[in-house]
Coordinates of C-alpha atoms in Angstrom, one line a residue:
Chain A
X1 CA 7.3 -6.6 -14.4
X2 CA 7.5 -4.2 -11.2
X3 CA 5.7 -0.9 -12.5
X4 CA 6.1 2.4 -11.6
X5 CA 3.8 4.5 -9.7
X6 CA 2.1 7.6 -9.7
X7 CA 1.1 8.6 -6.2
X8 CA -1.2 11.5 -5.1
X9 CA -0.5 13.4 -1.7
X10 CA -3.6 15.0 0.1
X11 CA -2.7 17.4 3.0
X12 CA -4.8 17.8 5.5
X13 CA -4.8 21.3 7.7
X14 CA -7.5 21.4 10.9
X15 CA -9.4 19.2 9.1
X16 CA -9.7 20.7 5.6
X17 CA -7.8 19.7 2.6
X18 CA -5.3 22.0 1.5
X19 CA -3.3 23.2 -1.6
X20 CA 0.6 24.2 -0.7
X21 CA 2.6 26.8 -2.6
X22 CA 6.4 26.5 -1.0
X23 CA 4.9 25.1 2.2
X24 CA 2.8 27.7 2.1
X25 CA -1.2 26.4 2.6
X26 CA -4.6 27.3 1.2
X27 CA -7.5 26.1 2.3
X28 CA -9.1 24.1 -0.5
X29 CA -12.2 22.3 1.2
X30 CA -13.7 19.3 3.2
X31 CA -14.0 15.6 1.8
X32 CA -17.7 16.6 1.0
X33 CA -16.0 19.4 -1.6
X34 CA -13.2 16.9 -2.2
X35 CA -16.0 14.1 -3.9
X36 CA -17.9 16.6 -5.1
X37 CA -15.9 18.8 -7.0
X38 CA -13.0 16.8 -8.1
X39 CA -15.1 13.4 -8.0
X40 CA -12.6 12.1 -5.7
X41 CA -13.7 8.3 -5.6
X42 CA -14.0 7.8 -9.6
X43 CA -10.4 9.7 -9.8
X44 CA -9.0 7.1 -7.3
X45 CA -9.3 4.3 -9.7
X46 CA -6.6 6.2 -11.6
X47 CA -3.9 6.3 -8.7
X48 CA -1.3 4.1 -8.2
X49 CA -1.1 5.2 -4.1
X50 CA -2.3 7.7 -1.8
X51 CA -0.5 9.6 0.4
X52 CA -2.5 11.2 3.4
X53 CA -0.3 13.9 5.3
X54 CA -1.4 15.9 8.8
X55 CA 0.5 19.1 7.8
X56 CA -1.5 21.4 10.5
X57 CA 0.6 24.0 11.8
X58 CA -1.5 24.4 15.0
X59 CA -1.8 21.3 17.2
X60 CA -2.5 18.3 15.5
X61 CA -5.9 16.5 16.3
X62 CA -4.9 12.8 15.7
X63 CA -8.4 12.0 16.1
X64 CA -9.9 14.0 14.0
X65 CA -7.5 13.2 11.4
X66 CA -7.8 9.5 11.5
X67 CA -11.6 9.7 11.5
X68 CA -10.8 11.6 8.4
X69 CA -8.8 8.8 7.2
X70 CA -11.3 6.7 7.8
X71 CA -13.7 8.1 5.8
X72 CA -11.2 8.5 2.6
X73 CA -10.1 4.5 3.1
X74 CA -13.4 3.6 2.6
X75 CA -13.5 4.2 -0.9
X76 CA -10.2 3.8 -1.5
X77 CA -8.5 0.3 -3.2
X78 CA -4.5 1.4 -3.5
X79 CA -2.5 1.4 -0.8
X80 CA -2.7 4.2 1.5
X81 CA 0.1 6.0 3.9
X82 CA -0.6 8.7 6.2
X83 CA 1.7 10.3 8.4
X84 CA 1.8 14.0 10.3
X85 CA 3.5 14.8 13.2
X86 CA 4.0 10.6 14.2
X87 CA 5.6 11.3 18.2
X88 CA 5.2 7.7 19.6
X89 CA 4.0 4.1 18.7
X90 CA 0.5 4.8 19.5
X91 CA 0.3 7.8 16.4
X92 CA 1.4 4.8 14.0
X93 CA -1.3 2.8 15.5
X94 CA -4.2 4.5 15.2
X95 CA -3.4 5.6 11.6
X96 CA -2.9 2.0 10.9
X97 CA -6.1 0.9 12.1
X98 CA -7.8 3.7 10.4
X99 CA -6.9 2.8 7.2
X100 CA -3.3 3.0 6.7
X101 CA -1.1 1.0 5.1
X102 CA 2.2 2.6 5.6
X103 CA 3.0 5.8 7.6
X104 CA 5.3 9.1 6.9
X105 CA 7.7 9.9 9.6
X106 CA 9.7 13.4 9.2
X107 CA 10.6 15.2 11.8
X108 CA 10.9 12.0 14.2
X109 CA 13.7 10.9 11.9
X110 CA 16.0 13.3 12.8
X111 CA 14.5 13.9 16.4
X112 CA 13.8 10.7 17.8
X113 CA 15.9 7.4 16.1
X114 CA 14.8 5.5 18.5
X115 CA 11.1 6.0 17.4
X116 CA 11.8 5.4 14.0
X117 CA 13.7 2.3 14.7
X118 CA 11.3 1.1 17.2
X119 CA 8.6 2.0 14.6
X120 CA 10.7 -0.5 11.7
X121 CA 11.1 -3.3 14.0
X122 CA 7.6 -3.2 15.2
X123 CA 5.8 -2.6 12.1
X124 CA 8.5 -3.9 9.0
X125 CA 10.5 -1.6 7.0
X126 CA 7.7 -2.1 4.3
X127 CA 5.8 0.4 6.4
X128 CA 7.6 3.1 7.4
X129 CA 8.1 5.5 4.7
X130 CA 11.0 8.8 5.6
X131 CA 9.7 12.0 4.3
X132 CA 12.8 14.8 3.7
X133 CA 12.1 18.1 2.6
X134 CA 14.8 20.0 1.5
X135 CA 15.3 23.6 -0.5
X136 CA 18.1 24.2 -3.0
X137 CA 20.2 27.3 -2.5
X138 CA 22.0 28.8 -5.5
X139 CA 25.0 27.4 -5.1
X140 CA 23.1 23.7 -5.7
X141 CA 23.9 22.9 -2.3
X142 CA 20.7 21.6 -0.4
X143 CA 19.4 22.2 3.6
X144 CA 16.9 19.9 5.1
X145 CA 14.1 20.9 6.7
X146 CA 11.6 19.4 9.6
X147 CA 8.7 20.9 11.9
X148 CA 6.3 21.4 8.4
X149 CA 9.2 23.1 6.7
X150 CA 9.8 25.4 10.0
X151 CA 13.0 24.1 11.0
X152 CA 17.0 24.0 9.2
X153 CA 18.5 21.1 10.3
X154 CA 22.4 20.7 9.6
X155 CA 22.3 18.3 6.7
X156 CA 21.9 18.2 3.4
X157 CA 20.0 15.9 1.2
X158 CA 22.5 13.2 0.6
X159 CA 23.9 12.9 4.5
X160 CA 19.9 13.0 5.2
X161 CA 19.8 9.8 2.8
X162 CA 22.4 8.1 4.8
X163 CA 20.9 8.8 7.8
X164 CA 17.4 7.4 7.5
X165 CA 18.7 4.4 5.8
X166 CA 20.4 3.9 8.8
X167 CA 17.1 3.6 10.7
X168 CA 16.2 0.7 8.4
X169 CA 13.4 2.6 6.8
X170 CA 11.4 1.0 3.5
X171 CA 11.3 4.3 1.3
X172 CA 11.8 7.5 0.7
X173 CA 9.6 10.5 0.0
X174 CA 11.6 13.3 -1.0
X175 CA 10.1 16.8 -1.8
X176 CA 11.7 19.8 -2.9
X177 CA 10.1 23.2 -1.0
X178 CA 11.1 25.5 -3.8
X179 CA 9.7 23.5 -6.5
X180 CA 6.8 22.4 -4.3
X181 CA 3.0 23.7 -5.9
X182 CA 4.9 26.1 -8.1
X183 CA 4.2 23.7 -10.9
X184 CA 7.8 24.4 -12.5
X185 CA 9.0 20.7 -12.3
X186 CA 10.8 18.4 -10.3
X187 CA 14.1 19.4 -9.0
X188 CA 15.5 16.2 -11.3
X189 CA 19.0 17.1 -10.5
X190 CA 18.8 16.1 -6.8
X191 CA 16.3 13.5 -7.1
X192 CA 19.1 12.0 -9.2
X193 CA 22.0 12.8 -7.0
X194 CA 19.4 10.7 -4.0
X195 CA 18.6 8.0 -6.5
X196 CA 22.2 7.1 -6.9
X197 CA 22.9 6.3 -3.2
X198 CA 18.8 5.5 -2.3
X199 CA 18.6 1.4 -1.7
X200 CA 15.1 1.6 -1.4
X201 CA 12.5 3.3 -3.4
X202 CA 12.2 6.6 -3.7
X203 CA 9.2 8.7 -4.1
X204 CA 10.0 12.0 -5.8
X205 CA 8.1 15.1 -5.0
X206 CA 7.1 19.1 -5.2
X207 CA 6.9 20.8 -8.5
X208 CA 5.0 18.5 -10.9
X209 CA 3.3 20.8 -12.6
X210 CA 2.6 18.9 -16.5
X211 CA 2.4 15.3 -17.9
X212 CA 6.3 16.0 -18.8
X213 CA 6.9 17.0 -15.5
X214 CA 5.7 13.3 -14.3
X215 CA 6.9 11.4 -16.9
X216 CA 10.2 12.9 -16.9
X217 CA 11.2 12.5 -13.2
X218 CA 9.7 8.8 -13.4
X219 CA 12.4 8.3 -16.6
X220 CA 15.1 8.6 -13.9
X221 CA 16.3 4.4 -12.9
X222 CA 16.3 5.4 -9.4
X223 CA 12.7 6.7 -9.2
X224 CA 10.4 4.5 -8.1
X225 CA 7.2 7.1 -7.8
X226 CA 6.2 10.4 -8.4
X227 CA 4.2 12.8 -6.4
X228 CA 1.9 15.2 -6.3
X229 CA -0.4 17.1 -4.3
X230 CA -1.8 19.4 -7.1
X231 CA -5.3 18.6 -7.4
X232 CA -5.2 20.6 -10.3
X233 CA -3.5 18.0 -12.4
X234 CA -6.6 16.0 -11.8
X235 CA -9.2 17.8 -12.7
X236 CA -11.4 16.0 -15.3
X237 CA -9.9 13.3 -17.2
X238 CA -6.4 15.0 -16.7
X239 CA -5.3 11.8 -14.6
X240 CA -6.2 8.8 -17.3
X241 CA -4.6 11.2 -19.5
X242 CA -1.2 11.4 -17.7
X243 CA -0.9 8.0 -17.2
X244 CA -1.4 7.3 -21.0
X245 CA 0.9 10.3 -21.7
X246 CA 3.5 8.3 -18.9
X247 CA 2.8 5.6 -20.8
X248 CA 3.9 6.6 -24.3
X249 CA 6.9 7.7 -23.3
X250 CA 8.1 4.4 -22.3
X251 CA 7.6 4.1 -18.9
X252 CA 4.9 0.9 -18.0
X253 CA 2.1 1.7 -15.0
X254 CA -0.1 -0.4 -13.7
X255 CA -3.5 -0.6 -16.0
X256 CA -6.6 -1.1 -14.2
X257 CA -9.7 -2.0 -16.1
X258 CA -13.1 0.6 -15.5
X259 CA -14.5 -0.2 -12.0
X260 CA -18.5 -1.1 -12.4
X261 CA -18.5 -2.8 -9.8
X262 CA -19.7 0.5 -7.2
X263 CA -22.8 0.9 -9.6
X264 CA -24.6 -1.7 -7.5
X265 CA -25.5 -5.5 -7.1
X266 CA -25.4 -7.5 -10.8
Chain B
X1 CA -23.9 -13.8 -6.2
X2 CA -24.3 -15.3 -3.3
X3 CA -25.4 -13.6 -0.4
X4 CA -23.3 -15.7 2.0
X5 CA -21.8 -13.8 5.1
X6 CA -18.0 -13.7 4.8
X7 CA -15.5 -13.8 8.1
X8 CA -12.2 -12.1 8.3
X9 CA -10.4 -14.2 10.4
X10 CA -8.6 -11.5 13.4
X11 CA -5.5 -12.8 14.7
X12 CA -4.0 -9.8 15.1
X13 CA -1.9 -8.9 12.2
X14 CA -2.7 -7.8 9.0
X15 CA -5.0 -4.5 8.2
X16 CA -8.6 -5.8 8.7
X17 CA -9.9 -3.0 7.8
X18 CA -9.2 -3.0 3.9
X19 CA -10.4 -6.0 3.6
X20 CA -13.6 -5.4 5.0
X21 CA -13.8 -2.6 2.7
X22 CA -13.3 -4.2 0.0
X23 CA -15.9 -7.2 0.8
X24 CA -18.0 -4.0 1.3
X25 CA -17.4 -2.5 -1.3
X26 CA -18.8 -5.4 -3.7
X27 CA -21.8 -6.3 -2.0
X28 CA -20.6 -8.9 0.3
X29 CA -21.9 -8.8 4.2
X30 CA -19.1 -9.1 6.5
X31 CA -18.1 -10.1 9.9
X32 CA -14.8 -9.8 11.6
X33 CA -13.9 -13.2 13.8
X34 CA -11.7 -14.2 16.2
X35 CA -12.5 -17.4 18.0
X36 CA -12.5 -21.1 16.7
X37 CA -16.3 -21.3 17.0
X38 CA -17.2 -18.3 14.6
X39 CA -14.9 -19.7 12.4
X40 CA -16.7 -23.7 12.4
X41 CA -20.1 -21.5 12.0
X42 CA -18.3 -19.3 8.8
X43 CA -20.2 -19.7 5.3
X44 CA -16.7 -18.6 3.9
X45 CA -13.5 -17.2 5.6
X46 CA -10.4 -14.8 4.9
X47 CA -7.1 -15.2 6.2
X48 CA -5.6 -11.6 5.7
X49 CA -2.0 -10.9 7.1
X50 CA 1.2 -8.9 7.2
X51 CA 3.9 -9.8 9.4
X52 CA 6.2 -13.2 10.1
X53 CA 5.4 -16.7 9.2
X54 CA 6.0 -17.8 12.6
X55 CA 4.4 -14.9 14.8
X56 CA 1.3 -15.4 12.6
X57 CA 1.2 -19.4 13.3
X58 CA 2.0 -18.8 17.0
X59 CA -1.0 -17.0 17.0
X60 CA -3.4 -18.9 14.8
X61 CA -2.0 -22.0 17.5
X62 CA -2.1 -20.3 20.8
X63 CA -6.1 -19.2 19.8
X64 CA -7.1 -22.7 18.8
X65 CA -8.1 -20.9 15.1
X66 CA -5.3 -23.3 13.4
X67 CA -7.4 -26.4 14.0
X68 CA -10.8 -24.8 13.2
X69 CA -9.5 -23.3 9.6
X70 CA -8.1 -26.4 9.0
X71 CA -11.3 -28.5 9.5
X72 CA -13.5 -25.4 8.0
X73 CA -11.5 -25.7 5.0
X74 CA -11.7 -29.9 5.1
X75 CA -15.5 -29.9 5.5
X76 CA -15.4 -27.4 2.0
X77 CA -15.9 -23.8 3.9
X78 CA -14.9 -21.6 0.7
X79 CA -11.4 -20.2 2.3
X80 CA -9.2 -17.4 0.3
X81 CA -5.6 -16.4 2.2
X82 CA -4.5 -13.6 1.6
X83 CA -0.3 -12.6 1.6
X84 CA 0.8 -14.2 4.9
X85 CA -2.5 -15.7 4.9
X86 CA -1.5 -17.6 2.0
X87 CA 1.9 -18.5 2.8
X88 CA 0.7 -19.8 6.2
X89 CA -1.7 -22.3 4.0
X90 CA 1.4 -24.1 3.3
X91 CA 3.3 -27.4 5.2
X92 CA 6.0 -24.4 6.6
X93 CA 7.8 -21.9 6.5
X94 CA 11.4 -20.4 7.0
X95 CA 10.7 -16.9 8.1
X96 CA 11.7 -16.8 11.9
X97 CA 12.9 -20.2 11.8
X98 CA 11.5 -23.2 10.2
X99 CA 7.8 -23.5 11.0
X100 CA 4.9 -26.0 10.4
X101 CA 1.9 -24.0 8.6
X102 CA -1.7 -24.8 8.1
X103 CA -0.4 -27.3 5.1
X104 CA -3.8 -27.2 3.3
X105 CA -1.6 -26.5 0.3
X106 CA 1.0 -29.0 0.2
X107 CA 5.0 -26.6 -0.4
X108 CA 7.3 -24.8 1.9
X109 CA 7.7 -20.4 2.0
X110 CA 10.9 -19.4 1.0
X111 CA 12.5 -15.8 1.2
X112 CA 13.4 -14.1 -2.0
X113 CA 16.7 -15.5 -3.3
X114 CA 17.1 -12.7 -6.2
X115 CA 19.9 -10.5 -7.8
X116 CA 21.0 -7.5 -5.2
X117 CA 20.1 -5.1 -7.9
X118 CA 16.3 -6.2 -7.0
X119 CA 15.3 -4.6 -3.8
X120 CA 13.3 -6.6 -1.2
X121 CA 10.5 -6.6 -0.7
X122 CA 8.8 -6.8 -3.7
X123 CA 6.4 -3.7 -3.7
X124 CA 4.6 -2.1 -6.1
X125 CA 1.9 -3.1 -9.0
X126 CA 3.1 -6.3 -10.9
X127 CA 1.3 -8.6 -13.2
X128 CA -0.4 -11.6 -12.5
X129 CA -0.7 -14.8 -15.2
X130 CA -2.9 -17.5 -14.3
X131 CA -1.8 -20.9 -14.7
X132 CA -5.3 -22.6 -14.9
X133 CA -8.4 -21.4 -15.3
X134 CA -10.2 -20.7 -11.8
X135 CA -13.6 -19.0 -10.6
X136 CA -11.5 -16.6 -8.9
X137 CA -9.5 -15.2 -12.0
X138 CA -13.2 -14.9 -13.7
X139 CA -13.4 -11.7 -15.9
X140 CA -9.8 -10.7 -14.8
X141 CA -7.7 -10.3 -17.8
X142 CA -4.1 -12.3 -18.0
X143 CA -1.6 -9.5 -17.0
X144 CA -3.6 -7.8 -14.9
X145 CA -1.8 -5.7 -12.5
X146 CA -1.9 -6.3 -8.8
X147 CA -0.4 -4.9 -5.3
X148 CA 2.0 -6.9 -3.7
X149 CA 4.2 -6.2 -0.6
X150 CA 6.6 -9.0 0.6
X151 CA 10.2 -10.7 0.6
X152 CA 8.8 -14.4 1.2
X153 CA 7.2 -16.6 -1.4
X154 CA 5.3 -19.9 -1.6
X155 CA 6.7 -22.8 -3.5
X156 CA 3.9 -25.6 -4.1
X157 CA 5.0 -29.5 -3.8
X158 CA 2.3 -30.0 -6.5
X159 CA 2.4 -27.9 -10.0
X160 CA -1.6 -28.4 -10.0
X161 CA -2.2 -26.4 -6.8
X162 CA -0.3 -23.2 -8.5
X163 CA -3.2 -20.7 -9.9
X164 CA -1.3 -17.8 -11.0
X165 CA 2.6 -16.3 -11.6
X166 CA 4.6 -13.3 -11.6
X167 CA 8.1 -12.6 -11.9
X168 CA 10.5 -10.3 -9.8
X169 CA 14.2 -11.3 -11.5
X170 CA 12.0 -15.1 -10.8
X171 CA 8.9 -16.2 -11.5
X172 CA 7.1 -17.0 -8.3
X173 CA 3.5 -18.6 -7.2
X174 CA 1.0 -15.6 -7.1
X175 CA -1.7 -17.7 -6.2
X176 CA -2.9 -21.2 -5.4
X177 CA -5.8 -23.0 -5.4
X178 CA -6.7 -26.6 -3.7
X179 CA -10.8 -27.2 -4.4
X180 CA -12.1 -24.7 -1.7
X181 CA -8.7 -23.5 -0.7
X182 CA -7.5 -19.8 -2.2
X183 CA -4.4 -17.8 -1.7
X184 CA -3.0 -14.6 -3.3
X185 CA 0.2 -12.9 -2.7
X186 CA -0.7 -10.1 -3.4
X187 CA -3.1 -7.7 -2.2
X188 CA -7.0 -7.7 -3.6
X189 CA -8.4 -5.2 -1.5
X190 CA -5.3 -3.1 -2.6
X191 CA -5.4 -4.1 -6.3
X192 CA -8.0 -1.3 -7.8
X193 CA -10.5 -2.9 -9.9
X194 CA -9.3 -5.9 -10.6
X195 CA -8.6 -6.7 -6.9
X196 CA -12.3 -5.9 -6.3
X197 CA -13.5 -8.4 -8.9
X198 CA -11.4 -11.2 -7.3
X199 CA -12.7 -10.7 -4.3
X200 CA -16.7 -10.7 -5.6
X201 CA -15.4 -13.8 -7.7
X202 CA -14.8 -15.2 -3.7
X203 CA -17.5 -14.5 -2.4
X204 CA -19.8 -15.9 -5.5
X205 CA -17.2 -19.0 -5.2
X206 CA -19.2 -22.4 -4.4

């Protein structure tokens, strides 16, 4: 049986790994405070995916960020995206041979089709993941955003849908702004409205804040992940924990037995 | 284990890189190769890959690596392919039009023929029954979990080459073994710790 997932998003500012509150950043630390204080590579035994994202809001150093990537793939036995202001064939490149499985296009989605289709035919579908943020007025209705959340485009979460599976992409990483890093829960209601027309998998995002949270959005048929990029869910044995609580509610996750294998030679 | 050097075979597809890690990452010494002589000198190979059936055997042909693999893996070089490195062990494939493969394991690779509710590819954790037991399966538990990405699948002419099965809406081979000759569908180096045991179970493999 397929299982579920349970994906966890790092964002990356200038280097440094941050924590986001509505798209709003906080420095957190390097991947020296990342190991040490959150004991990064025993906590990424317990994750189903990893999800690397450039979200700089100066310049982006693509360098910099894949010789970060580098460093975080070592370590790392799930398969990893990365994505971040992707412009041109040669950004997908050199995240893919730093470690990359899959990348996250956003703003090139709505910018640059050509790109994205290029990017599918070039690479398969498998590894080109559409990232859409969106906020939810009032009224219910939903506005997309791209640019790191900077710019309104004209279309709301289900035309946004039809669009990028248009471009042939292989999944879908949707994230609600208001919910995101406010810990209140997923938004469930769109992530449902998505589902229904999403034929690929869809990765839902921003406002995981509890076990429930998690296990609730991943109850949905459509949902084929949940994400989140609250390292404060993780802390301790919070993750093993989740996945058990995910678990016992009924829906199955990969199991993994204890890695000894880092320990050294037997 | 052994202390044997392992060599990633590059023919440029497929993300070399994890697969070092992994080797790396249990012990193994490792050494990324790309012409037919490194590959006659290997102690033990790895055919990684992502992509097509037939743009990975038009390039395993064009480099002359074909022929070497295929005698390597005749003179008893340990060899473990790995996704479209294990489909491209087989007689051939359809993907891209029908194309001879390595045929070191006797079948043809066939695209998922499954109900439209089931979307393609397969991705995600699934688990894995062995059909035999097999050094490579050693101290992984039936059911494990493992990573697999793909829409094409390999269906062995002889039921004693299959090693392990899964099922998306069909069962399907998850990996083979012929004496020396290895494949997994899915991904070890992406498979947490169970993918990491497999692949220490290779390289101990003699």
């Amino acid at each position: 049986m397929l299982k579920k997932r349970i994906i966890f998003t790092l964002l990356v500012e200038d280097g440094f790994f941050v924590l986001s509150r509505n798209f709003g950043l906080q420095k957190a630390g390097d991947l020296g405070w990342l190991k040490d204080f959150y004991d990064f590579d025993s906590i990424a035994f317990s994750i189903d995916e990893l999800i690397v994202l450039d979200v700089s809001r100066n310049e982006r150093d693509h360098a910099r960020f894949a010789s970060l990537l580098q460093d975080i793939s070592r370590s790392c036995f799930m398969p990893i995206a990365a994505g971040g202001g992707i412009r041109c064939v040669d950004d997908v490149e050199l995240l893919l041979r730093s470690g990359a499985d899959k990348v996250v296009v956003n703003t090139s989605l709505f910018k640059d089709e050509g790109l994205v289709r290029e990017l599918v035919r070039r690479f398969g579908a498998q590894c080109i993941i559409a990232s859409i943020d969106f906020m939810t007025e009032s009224s219910g209705r939903t506005s997309v955003y791209i640019e790191n959340g900077k710019e309104l485009t004209d279309l709301s979460v289900p035309q946004a849908i039809e669009h990028v599976q248009k471009l042939g992409v292989g999944e879908i990483y949707l994230t609600s702004m208001t919910q995101d890093g406010t810990g209140r829960g997923l938004d469930s209601k769109v992530i449902a409205e998505a589902g229904a027309i999403a034929r690929c998998p869809l990765i839902a995002s921003g406002g995981a804040g509890t076990f429930a949270h998690i296990a609730q959005a991943l109850e949905l048929p459509a949902v084929s992940a949940v994400s989140t990029a609250n390292l404060f869910n993780f802390m301790g044995d919070n993750l093993t924990e989740a996945r058990n609580y995910v678990e016992q509610s009924g829906t199955h996750l990969a199991k993994w037995s204890r890695f000894k294998l880092l320990a050294g030679p037997t | 284990m052994s202390h044997s050097e392992v060599c990633v075979i590059n023919y440029g597809l497929g993300n070399l890189r994890s697969v070092e890690n992994g080797l790396r990452a249990v012990g193994a010494s490792v050494r990324v190769v790309n012409t037919p002589e490194d590959v006659t000198r290997a102690d033990r190979l790895i055919l990684p890959g992502v992509g097509s059936f037939n743009e990975g055997m038009k390039n395993l042909r064009d480099s002359g690596l074909s022929e070497a693999i295929c005698s390597a893996a005749k003179r008893g070089t340990p060899l473990l392919g790995i996704c479209l490195g294990m489909q491209l062990l087989a007689s051939h494939g359809e993907e891209g039009g029908n194309t001879q493969g390595l045929g070191l394991i006797p079948g043809i690779v066939k695209r998922f023929a499954v109900d439209a509710a089931l979307r393609i590819p397969h991705m995600g954790f699934n688990e894995v029954f062995p059909l035999k037991t097999s050094p490579l399966f050693e101290e992984v538990p039936v059911g494990s979990d493992f990573y697999f990405v793909h829409s094409y699948h390999v269906v062995v002419d002889d039921a004693n080459d299959g090693l392990a099965s899964a099922s998306y809406g069909v069962p399907f081979m998850a990996a083979v073994h012929r004496a020396n000759v290895f494949g997994t569908q899915f991904h070890p180096e992406k498979s947490q710790s169970q993918g990491l045991q497999l692949l220490k179970n290779f390289c101990a493999f003699v």
